[in-house]
mmCIF file of C-alpha atoms in Angstrom:
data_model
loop_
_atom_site.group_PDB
_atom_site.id
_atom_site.type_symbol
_atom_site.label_atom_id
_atom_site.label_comp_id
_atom_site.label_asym_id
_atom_site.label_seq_id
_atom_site.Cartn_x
_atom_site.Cartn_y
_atom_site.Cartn_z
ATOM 1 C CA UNK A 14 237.427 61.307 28.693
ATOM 2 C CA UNK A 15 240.184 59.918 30.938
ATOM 3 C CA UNK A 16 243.934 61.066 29.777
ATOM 4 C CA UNK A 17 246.155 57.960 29.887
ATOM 5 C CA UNK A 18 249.496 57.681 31.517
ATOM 6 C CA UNK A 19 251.460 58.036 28.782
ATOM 7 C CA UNK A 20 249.702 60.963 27.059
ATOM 8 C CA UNK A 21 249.631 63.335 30.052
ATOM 9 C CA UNK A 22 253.493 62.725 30.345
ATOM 10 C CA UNK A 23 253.963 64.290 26.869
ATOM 11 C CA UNK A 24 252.204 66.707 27.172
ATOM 12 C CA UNK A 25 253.899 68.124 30.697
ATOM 13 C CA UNK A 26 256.576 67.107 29.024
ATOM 14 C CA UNK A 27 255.810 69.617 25.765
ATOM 15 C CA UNK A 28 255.251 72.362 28.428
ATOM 16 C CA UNK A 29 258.511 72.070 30.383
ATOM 17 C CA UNK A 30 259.883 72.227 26.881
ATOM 18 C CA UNK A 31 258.054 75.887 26.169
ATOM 19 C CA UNK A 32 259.794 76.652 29.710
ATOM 20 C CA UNK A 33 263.215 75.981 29.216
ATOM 21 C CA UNK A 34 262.770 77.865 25.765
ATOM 22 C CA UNK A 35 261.682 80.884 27.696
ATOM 23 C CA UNK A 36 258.644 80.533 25.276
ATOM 24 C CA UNK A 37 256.104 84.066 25.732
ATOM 25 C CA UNK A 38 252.763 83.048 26.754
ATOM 26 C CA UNK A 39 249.342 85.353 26.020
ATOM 27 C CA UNK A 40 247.183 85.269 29.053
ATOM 28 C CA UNK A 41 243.326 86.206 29.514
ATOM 29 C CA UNK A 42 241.668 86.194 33.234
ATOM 30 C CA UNK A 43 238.415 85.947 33.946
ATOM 31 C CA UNK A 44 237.107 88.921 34.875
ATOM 32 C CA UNK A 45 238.860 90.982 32.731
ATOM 33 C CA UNK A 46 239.224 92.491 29.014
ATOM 34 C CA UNK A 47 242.771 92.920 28.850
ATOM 35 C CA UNK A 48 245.450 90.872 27.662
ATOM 36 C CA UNK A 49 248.497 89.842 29.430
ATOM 37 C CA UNK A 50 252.211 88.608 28.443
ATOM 38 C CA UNK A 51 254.057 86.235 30.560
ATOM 39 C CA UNK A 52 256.955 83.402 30.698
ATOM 40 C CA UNK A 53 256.634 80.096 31.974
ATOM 41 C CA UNK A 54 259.129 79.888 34.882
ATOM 42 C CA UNK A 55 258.509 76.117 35.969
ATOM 43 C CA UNK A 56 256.651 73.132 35.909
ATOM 44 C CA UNK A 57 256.196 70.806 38.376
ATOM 45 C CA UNK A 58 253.937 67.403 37.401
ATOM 46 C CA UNK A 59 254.922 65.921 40.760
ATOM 47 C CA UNK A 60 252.639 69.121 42.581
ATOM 48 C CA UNK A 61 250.780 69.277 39.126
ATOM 49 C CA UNK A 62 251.393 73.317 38.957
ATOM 50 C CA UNK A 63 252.840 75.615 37.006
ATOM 51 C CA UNK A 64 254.509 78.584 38.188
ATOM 52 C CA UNK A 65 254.434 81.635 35.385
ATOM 53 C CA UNK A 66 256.187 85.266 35.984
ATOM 54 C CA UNK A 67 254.539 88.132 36.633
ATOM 55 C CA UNK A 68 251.745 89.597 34.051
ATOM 56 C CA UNK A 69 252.676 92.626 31.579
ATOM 57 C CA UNK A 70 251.387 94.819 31.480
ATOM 58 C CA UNK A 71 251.577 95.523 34.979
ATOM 59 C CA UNK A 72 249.366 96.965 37.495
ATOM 60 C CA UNK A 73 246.313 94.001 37.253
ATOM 61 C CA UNK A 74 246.571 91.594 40.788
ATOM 62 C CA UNK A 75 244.790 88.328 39.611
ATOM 63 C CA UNK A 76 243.478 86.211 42.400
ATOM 64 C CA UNK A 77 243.544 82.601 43.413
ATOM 65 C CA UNK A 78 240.324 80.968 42.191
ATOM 66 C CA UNK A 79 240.193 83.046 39.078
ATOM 67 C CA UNK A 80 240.323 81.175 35.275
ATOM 68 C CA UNK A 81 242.561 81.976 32.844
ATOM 69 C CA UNK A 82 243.121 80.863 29.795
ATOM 70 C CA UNK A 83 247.109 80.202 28.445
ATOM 71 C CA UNK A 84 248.007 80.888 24.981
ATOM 72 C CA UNK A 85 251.163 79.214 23.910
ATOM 73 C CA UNK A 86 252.921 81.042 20.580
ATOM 74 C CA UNK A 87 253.564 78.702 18.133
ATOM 75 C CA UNK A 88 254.798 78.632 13.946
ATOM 76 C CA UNK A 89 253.519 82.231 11.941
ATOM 77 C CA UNK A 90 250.555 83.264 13.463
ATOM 78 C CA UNK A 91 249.234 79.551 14.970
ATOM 79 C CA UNK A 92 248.744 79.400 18.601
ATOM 80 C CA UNK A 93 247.492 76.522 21.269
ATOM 81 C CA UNK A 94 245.722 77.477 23.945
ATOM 82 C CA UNK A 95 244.365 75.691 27.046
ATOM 83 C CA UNK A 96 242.293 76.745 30.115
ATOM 84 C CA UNK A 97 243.237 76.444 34.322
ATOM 85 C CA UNK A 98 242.875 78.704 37.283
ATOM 86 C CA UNK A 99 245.192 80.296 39.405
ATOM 87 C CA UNK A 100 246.276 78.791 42.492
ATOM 88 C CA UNK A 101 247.629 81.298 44.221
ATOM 89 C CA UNK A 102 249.631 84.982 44.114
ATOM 90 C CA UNK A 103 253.529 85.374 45.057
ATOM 91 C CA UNK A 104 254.118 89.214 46.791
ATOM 92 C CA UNK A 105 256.941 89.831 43.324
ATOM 93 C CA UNK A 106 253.602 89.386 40.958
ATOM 94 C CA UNK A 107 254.325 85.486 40.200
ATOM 95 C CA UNK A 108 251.829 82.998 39.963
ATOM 96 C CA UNK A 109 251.233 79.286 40.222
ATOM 97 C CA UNK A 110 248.276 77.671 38.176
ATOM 98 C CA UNK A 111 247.268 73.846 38.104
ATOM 99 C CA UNK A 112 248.659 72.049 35.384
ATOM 100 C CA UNK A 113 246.076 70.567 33.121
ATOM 101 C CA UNK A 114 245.750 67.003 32.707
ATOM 102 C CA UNK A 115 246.370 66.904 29.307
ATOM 103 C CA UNK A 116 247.544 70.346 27.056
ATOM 104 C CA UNK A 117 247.714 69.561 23.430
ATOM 105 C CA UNK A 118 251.322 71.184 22.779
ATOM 106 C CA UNK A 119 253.841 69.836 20.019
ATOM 107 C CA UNK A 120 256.261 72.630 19.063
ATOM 108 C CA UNK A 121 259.297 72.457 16.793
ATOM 109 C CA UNK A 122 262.643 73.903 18.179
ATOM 110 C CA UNK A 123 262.965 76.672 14.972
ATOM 111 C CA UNK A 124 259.220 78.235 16.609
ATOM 112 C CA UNK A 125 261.458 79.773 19.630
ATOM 113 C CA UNK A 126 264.314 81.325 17.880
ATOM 114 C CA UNK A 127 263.989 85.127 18.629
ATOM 115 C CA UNK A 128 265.092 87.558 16.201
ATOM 116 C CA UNK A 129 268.060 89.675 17.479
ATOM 117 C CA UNK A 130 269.024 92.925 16.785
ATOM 118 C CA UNK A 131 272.170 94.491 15.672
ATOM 119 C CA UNK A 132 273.062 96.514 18.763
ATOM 120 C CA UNK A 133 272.043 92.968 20.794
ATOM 121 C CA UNK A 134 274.853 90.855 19.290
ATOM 122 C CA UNK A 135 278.304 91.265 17.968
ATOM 123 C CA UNK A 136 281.786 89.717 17.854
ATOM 124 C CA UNK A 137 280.578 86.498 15.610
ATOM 125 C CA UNK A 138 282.607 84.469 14.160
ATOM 126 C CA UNK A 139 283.810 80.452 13.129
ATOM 127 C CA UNK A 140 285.958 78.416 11.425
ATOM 128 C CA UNK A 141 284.671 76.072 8.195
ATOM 129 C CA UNK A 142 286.198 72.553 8.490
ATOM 130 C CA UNK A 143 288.572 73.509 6.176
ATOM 131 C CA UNK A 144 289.970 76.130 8.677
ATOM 132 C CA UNK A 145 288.948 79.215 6.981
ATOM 133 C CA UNK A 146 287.851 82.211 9.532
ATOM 134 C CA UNK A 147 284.110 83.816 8.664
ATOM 135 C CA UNK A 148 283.221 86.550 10.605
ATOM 136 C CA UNK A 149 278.816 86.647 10.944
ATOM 137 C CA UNK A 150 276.429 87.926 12.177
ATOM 138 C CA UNK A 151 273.969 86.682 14.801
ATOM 139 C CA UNK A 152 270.238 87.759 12.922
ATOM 140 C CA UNK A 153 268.564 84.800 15.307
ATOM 141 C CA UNK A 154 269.100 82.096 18.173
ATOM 142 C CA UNK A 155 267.267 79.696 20.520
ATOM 143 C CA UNK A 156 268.917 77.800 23.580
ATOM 144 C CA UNK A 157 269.768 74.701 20.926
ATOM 145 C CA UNK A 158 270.919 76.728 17.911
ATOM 146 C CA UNK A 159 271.549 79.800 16.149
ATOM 147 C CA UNK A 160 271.311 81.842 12.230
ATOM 148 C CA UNK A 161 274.091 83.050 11.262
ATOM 149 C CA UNK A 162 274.774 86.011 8.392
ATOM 150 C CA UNK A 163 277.784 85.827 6.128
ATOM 151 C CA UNK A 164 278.610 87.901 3.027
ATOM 152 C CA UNK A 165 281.674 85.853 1.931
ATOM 153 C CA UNK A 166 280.999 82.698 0.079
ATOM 154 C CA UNK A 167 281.961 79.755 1.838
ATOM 155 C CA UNK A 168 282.009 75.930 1.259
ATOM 156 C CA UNK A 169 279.985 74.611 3.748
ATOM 157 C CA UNK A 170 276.983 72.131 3.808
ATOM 158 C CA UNK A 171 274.938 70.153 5.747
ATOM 159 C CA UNK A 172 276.379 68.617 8.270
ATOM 160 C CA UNK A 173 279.354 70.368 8.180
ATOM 161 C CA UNK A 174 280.897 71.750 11.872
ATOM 162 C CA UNK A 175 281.292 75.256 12.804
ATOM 163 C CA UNK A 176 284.740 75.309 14.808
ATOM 164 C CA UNK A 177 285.417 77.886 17.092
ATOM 165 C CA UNK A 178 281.970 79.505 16.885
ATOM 166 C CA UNK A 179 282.304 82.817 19.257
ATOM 167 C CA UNK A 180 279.582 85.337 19.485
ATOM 168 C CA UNK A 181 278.477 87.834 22.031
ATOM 169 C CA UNK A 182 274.945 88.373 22.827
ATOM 170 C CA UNK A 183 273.780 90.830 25.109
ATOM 171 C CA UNK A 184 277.161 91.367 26.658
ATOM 172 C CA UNK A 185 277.665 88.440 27.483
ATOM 173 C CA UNK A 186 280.693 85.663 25.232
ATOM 174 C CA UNK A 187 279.768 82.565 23.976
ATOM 175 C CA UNK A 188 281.876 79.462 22.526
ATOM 176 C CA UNK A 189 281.352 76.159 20.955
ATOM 177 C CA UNK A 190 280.990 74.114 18.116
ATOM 178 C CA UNK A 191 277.844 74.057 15.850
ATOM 179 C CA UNK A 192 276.607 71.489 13.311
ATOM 180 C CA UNK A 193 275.013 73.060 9.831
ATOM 181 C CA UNK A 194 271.275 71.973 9.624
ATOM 182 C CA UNK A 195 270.527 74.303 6.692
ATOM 183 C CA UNK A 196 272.186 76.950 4.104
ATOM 184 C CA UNK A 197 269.930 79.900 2.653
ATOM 185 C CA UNK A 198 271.434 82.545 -0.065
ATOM 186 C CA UNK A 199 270.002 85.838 -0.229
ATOM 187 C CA UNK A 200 270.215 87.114 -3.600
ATOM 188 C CA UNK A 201 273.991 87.892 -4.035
ATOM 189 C CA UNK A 202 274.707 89.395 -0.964
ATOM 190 C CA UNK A 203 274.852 87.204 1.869
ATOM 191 C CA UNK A 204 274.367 83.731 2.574
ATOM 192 C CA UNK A 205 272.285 82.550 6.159
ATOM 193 C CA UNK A 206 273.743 79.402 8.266
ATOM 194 C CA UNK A 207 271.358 77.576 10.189
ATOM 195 C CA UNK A 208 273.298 75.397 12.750
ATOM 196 C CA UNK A 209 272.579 73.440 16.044
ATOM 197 C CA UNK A 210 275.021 74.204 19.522
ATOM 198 C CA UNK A 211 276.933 71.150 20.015
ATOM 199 C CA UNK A 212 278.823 71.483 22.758
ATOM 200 C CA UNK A 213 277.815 74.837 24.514
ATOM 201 C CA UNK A 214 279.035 74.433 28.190
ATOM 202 C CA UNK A 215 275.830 74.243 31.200
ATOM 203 C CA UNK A 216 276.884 77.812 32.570
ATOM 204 C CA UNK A 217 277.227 79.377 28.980
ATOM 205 C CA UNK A 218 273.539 77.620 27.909
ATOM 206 C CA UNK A 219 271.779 79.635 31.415
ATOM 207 C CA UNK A 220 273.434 82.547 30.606
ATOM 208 C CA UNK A 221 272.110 82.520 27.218
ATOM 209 C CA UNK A 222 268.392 81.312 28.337
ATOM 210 C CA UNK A 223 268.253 84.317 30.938
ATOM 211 C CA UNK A 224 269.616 86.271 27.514
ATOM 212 C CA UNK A 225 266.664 85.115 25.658
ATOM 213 C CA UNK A 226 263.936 85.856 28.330
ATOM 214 C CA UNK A 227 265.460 89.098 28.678
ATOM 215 C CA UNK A 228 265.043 89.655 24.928
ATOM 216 C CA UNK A 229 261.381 88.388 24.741
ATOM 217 C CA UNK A 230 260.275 90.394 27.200
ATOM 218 C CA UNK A 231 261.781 93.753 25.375
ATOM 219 C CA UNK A 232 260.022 92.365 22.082
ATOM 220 C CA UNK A 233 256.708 91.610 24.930
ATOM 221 C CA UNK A 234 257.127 95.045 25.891
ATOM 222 C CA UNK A 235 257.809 96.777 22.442
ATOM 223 C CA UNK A 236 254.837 94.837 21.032
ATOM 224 C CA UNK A 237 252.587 95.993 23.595
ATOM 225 C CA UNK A 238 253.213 99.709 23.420
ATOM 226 C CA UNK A 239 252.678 99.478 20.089
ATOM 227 C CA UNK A 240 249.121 97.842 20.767
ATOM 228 C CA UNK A 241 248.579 100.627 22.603
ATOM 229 C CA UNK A 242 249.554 103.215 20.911
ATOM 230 C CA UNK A 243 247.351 102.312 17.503
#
């Protein structure tokens, strides 16, 4: 059945969202039994192709003319998945497929937060409207937000700004304001800030998307050892 106009722009328009999240994408070929990990790296409806990075594991040269199917990661354990063939093979192991006509992909923001690590992030801190200083920690963040860690109470709420919000993440230093979205206590510990960049500068939001594909490929990487270990 024919896709109309307006459909088929959504849905390119859900993909170029999973790219600019640096969103991990599971990837069968035709042809073969394994299972790959990728990133989507662009998408171009003009051309009507999408250009994904090279397959991990490596090692496996997939050729133009071969089907794959794309697996895109969504909520818990949900996934959507649609089928295309390679168009052709880029000498650095990239690839560009056709872009469906229509791919059935509607993903909330929170699905591409990646969990980070102690030894990933440090140096966080804010101030609450009221111009207190809370040092947190990062424990997870997206290109449009972040969850923060704090063991000191605090008056916040929804809505509320975070002024001054610094935090390093991979090396490299971040500022800007954040607004709350959501508060979590845990037991009688801590207390969890969920909270949306407001004002994070262009250069500072790359730097933190090349961050988060650089972090999802570790967690790619780590995930697929372990696969083949067991």
């Amino acid at each position: 059945m024919p896709v109309n106009a307006d459909s088929s722009a959504q849905s390119h328009f859900n993909l170029i969202v999973a790219q600019r999240a640096q969103a991990i994408i599971d990837i069968a070929v035709a042809g073969s039994d394994q299972r790959f990990q990728s990133a989507i790296l662009g998408v171009d409806t003009a051309a009507q192709t999408i250009a994904i990075d090279e397959l991990f594991p490596q090692g496996y040269r997939a050729k133009a003319g071969q089907r794959v199917r794309l697996s895109l990661r969504l909520d818990g354990d949900h996934r959507e998945s649609f089928d295309t063939e390679i168009i052709g093979a880029e000498a650095d192991g990239r690839y560009l497929l056709r872009l469906p006509a229509s791919v059935d992909y509607h993903q909330r923001r929170s699905a591409f937060r990646v969990p980070v690590l102690k030894q990933w992030a440090r140096n966080g801190e804010f101030f609450t409207p009221g111009s207190r200083r809370c040092e947190a920690a990062v424990r997870d963040i997206s290109p449009s937000g972040i969850r923060l860690e704090i063991v000191e109470w605090s008056p916040l709420k929804q809505g509320d700004t975070l002024e001054e919000l610094h935090f390093e993440l991979l090396g490299e230093r971040y500022q800007c304001r954040a607004s709350v979205r959501n508060i979590r206590v845990k037991g009688s510990s801590s207390i969890e800030i969920g909270a949306a960049f407001i004002d994070l500068p262009r250069p500072q939001q790359r730097n933190l998307e090349r961050s988060l594909m650089q972090l999802q490929r570790r967690q790619a990487a780590s995930a697929a050892q372990l696969r083949v270990a067991v």
